[in-house]
Coordinates of C-alpha atoms in Angstrom, one line a residue:
M655 CA 91.3 115.2 104.7
G656 CA 93.1 112.0 105.7
M657 CA 96.5 110.6 105.2
L658 CA 97.1 107.1 103.9
H659 CA 100.5 105.7 104.7
L660 CA 101.6 102.9 102.3
V661 CA 104.5 100.9 103.7
R662 CA 106.3 98.1 101.9
H663 CA 107.4 95.3 104.1
G664 CA 110.9 95.0 105.4
Q665 CA 113.6 93.0 103.6
A666 CA 112.5 89.4 103.1
S667 CA 114.6 86.4 102.3
F668 CA 115.4 86.8 98.6
G669 CA 117.1 83.8 97.1
A670 CA 116.1 81.5 100.1
A671 CA 113.8 78.5 99.9
D672 CA 111.1 80.6 101.7
Y673 CA 111.2 84.2 100.6
D674 CA 108.2 85.0 102.8
Q675 CA 110.2 85.6 106.0
L676 CA 111.7 88.9 107.2
S677 CA 115.4 88.9 107.4
S678 CA 117.1 90.4 110.5
L679 CA 117.7 93.5 108.4
G680 CA 114.0 93.7 107.5
Q681 CA 113.0 93.5 111.2
Q682 CA 115.4 96.3 112.0
Q683 CA 114.1 98.5 109.1
C684 CA 110.5 98.2 110.4
Q685 CA 111.5 98.7 114.0
R686 CA 113.2 101.9 112.9
L687 CA 110.1 103.1 111.2
G688 CA 108.0 102.5 114.3
A689 CA 110.5 104.4 116.4
F690 CA 110.5 107.2 113.9
W691 CA 106.7 107.5 114.1
R692 CA 106.8 107.2 117.9
A693 CA 109.1 110.2 118.2
R694 CA 106.7 112.2 116.1
G695 CA 103.6 111.2 117.9
Q696 CA 102.1 109.4 114.9
G697 CA 99.0 107.4 115.5
F698 CA 96.6 105.5 113.3
D699 CA 92.8 105.2 113.1
A700 CA 92.8 102.1 110.8
V701 CA 95.4 99.5 109.7
F702 CA 95.1 97.3 106.6
S703 CA 97.5 94.4 105.6
G704 CA 97.8 91.4 103.4
T705 CA 97.9 87.8 104.6
L706 CA 101.6 87.1 104.0
K707 CA 104.0 86.2 106.8
R708 CA 106.3 89.1 105.9
H709 CA 103.4 91.5 106.3
A710 CA 102.5 90.2 109.8
Q711 CA 106.2 90.2 110.8
S712 CA 106.7 93.7 109.5
L713 CA 103.7 95.0 111.4
A714 CA 105.0 93.3 114.6
A715 CA 108.4 94.8 114.2
L716 CA 106.9 98.2 113.5
A717 CA 104.7 98.0 116.6
E718 CA 107.8 97.0 118.7
G719 CA 109.6 100.1 117.5
W720 CA 106.5 102.2 118.0
G721 CA 106.2 101.0 121.6
G722 CA 102.6 100.0 121.6
A723 CA 99.8 97.9 120.0
L724 CA 98.5 99.1 116.6
P725 CA 94.8 99.2 116.0
A726 CA 93.2 95.9 115.0
V727 CA 94.5 94.9 111.5
N728 CA 92.0 94.6 108.7
I729 CA 93.3 91.6 106.7
R730 CA 92.7 91.9 103.0
P731 CA 94.0 89.3 100.4
G732 CA 93.9 92.0 97.8
L733 CA 97.0 93.4 99.4
N734 CA 99.0 90.2 98.8
E735 CA 101.9 90.2 96.4
Y736 CA 101.9 88.5 93.0
D737 CA 103.9 85.2 92.7
S738 CA 107.1 86.2 91.1
E739 CA 108.1 82.5 90.5
A740 CA 104.8 81.7 88.8
L741 CA 105.2 84.8 86.6
I742 CA 108.7 83.8 85.5
R743 CA 107.7 80.1 84.9
A744 CA 104.8 81.3 82.7
I745 CA 107.3 82.7 80.2
H746 CA 110.4 80.6 81.0
P747 CA 109.3 77.0 81.9
E748 CA 112.9 75.7 82.0
P749 CA 114.3 75.3 85.5
L750 CA 116.2 78.2 87.0
G751 CA 118.5 78.0 89.9
A752 CA 118.2 80.5 92.8
P753 CA 120.1 83.8 92.0
R754 CA 123.4 83.4 93.8
D755 CA 125.5 86.2 92.2
A756 CA 125.0 89.6 90.5
E757 CA 124.4 88.0 87.1
G758 CA 121.8 85.7 88.6
V759 CA 120.0 88.6 90.2
K760 CA 120.0 90.5 86.9
Q761 CA 118.5 87.6 85.1
H762 CA 115.8 87.2 87.8
F763 CA 114.6 90.7 87.5
R764 CA 114.9 90.8 83.7
L765 CA 112.6 87.7 83.5
L766 CA 110.3 89.2 86.2
R767 CA 109.9 92.3 84.2
Q768 CA 109.0 90.3 81.1
G769 CA 106.7 88.1 83.1
L770 CA 104.9 91.1 84.6
L771 CA 104.4 92.6 81.1
A772 CA 103.0 89.3 79.7
W773 CA 100.6 89.0 82.6
M774 CA 99.4 92.6 82.3
R775 CA 98.8 92.2 78.6
G776 CA 96.9 88.9 79.0
E777 CA 99.7 87.0 77.2
S778 CA 100.3 84.6 80.0
A779 CA 98.2 82.9 82.8
P780 CA 100.6 82.2 85.7
Q781 CA 99.6 79.1 87.6
G782 CA 97.7 79.8 90.8
M783 CA 97.5 83.5 90.2
P784 CA 94.5 85.7 89.4
S785 CA 94.3 87.6 86.2
H786 CA 95.9 91.0 86.2
A787 CA 92.4 92.6 86.1
Q788 CA 91.4 90.7 89.2
F789 CA 94.7 91.7 91.0
L790 CA 94.0 95.4 90.2
A791 CA 90.4 95.0 91.5
G792 CA 91.7 93.6 94.8
V793 CA 93.9 96.7 95.3
A794 CA 91.1 99.1 94.1
G795 CA 88.7 97.5 96.6
V796 CA 91.0 98.4 99.5
L797 CA 91.4 101.9 98.2
D798 CA 87.6 102.2 98.1
E799 CA 87.5 101.2 101.8
V800 CA 90.0 103.8 102.7
R801 CA 88.1 106.5 100.8
A802 CA 84.9 105.4 102.6
L803 CA 86.5 106.3 105.9
G804 CA 86.4 109.9 104.8
G805 CA 89.6 110.9 106.7
G806 CA 91.9 110.0 109.5
Q807 CA 95.3 108.4 109.6
V808 CA 95.4 105.1 107.8
L809 CA 98.2 102.6 107.5
I810 CA 98.5 100.0 104.7
L811 CA 101.3 97.4 105.1
S812 CA 101.7 95.5 101.9
S813 CA 104.2 94.6 99.1
G814 CA 105.7 96.3 96.1
G815 CA 103.2 95.0 93.6
P816 CA 100.0 96.2 95.3
I817 CA 101.5 99.5 96.4
S818 CA 102.8 100.3 92.9
C819 CA 99.4 99.4 91.4
A820 CA 97.6 101.6 93.9
L821 CA 99.9 104.5 93.0
A822 CA 99.5 103.9 89.3
Q823 CA 95.7 103.9 89.8
V824 CA 95.7 107.1 91.8
L825 CA 98.0 108.8 89.2
Q826 CA 95.8 107.4 86.3
A827 CA 99.0 106.1 84.8
P828 CA 99.3 103.2 82.3
A829 CA 99.3 99.8 84.0
E830 CA 102.8 99.1 82.8
S831 CA 104.1 102.1 84.7
A832 CA 103.4 100.1 87.9
I833 CA 106.4 97.9 87.0
E834 CA 108.8 100.8 87.1
L835 CA 107.3 102.0 90.4
N836 CA 107.5 98.5 91.8
L837 CA 111.1 97.9 91.0
R838 CA 112.1 101.2 92.6
L839 CA 110.3 100.6 95.9
R840 CA 112.7 100.1 98.8
N841 CA 112.1 97.8 101.8
S842 CA 110.1 99.5 104.5
A843 CA 109.7 102.6 102.2
L844 CA 106.9 105.0 102.9
S845 CA 104.6 106.5 100.2
E846 CA 101.7 108.8 101.2
L847 CA 98.4 109.6 99.7
V848 CA 96.1 112.4 100.9
F849 CA 92.4 111.3 100.7
N850 CA 88.8 112.2 101.4
A851 CA 85.6 110.4 100.5
Q852 CA 85.9 111.4 96.8
R853 CA 89.5 111.0 95.9
L854 CA 93.1 110.1 96.7
S855 CA 96.1 112.2 95.7
L856 CA 99.9 111.5 95.8
H857 CA 101.7 113.2 98.6
S858 CA 105.1 111.4 98.7
F859 CA 106.8 108.3 97.2
N860 CA 109.3 105.8 98.3
G861 CA 110.7 107.7 101.3
L862 CA 113.0 106.3 104.0
P863 CA 112.9 109.1 106.6
H864 CA 113.7 106.5 109.3
L865 CA 116.8 105.3 107.5
Q866 CA 117.8 108.6 105.9
D867 CA 121.3 108.7 107.5
E868 CA 121.9 104.9 107.5
P869 CA 122.5 103.7 103.9
A870 CA 123.8 100.4 105.2
L871 CA 120.2 99.6 106.4
Q872 CA 118.6 100.4 103.0
S873 CA 117.7 97.6 100.5
Y874 CA 115.4 96.8 97.6
A875 CA 114.8 93.0 97.3

């Protein structure tokens, strides 16, 4: 049996002109995870990641805390996040300002939830994005690669969307349930799947063992 470690990237730059950048908190979160694994002698036989800057930056911070180079990263576009702005524009074409206060944040996530549902149901076609079926196929393709390894310790560094879709697929849950999983995933959170060549099974979800006693370092967006 093998263990697949699914890690969401550290906190990015929510509300900034370029979301795809780790914040200083996000770097610290990933460094702490690397140090946590180093203290426990955790190693990896294979590493997979998306192509986004926050993915690469999270892996670099994780390796820094871990104190060594990770195995060569297998870059897979199927692990990239959906475009939240495109999802929202598809159902709300009127301009929206960046969320600057609590009410703005609530509105953003309310519209994001609606946009995700419309995309999943084929009711919208966000500009520049694949269909939801294509998005799921990209995630499933990476899970197939992991299963083909047959065992070992495998790390996937990705985003909330692909990770939540992977978990929903493994649990054979309705596609819409991935939205709820997604919105609960914390930055740098660890979810684990036990796997062999035939199947993957859920072992843990959304853990922060490296930040367990430091609530000030925990975040969602």
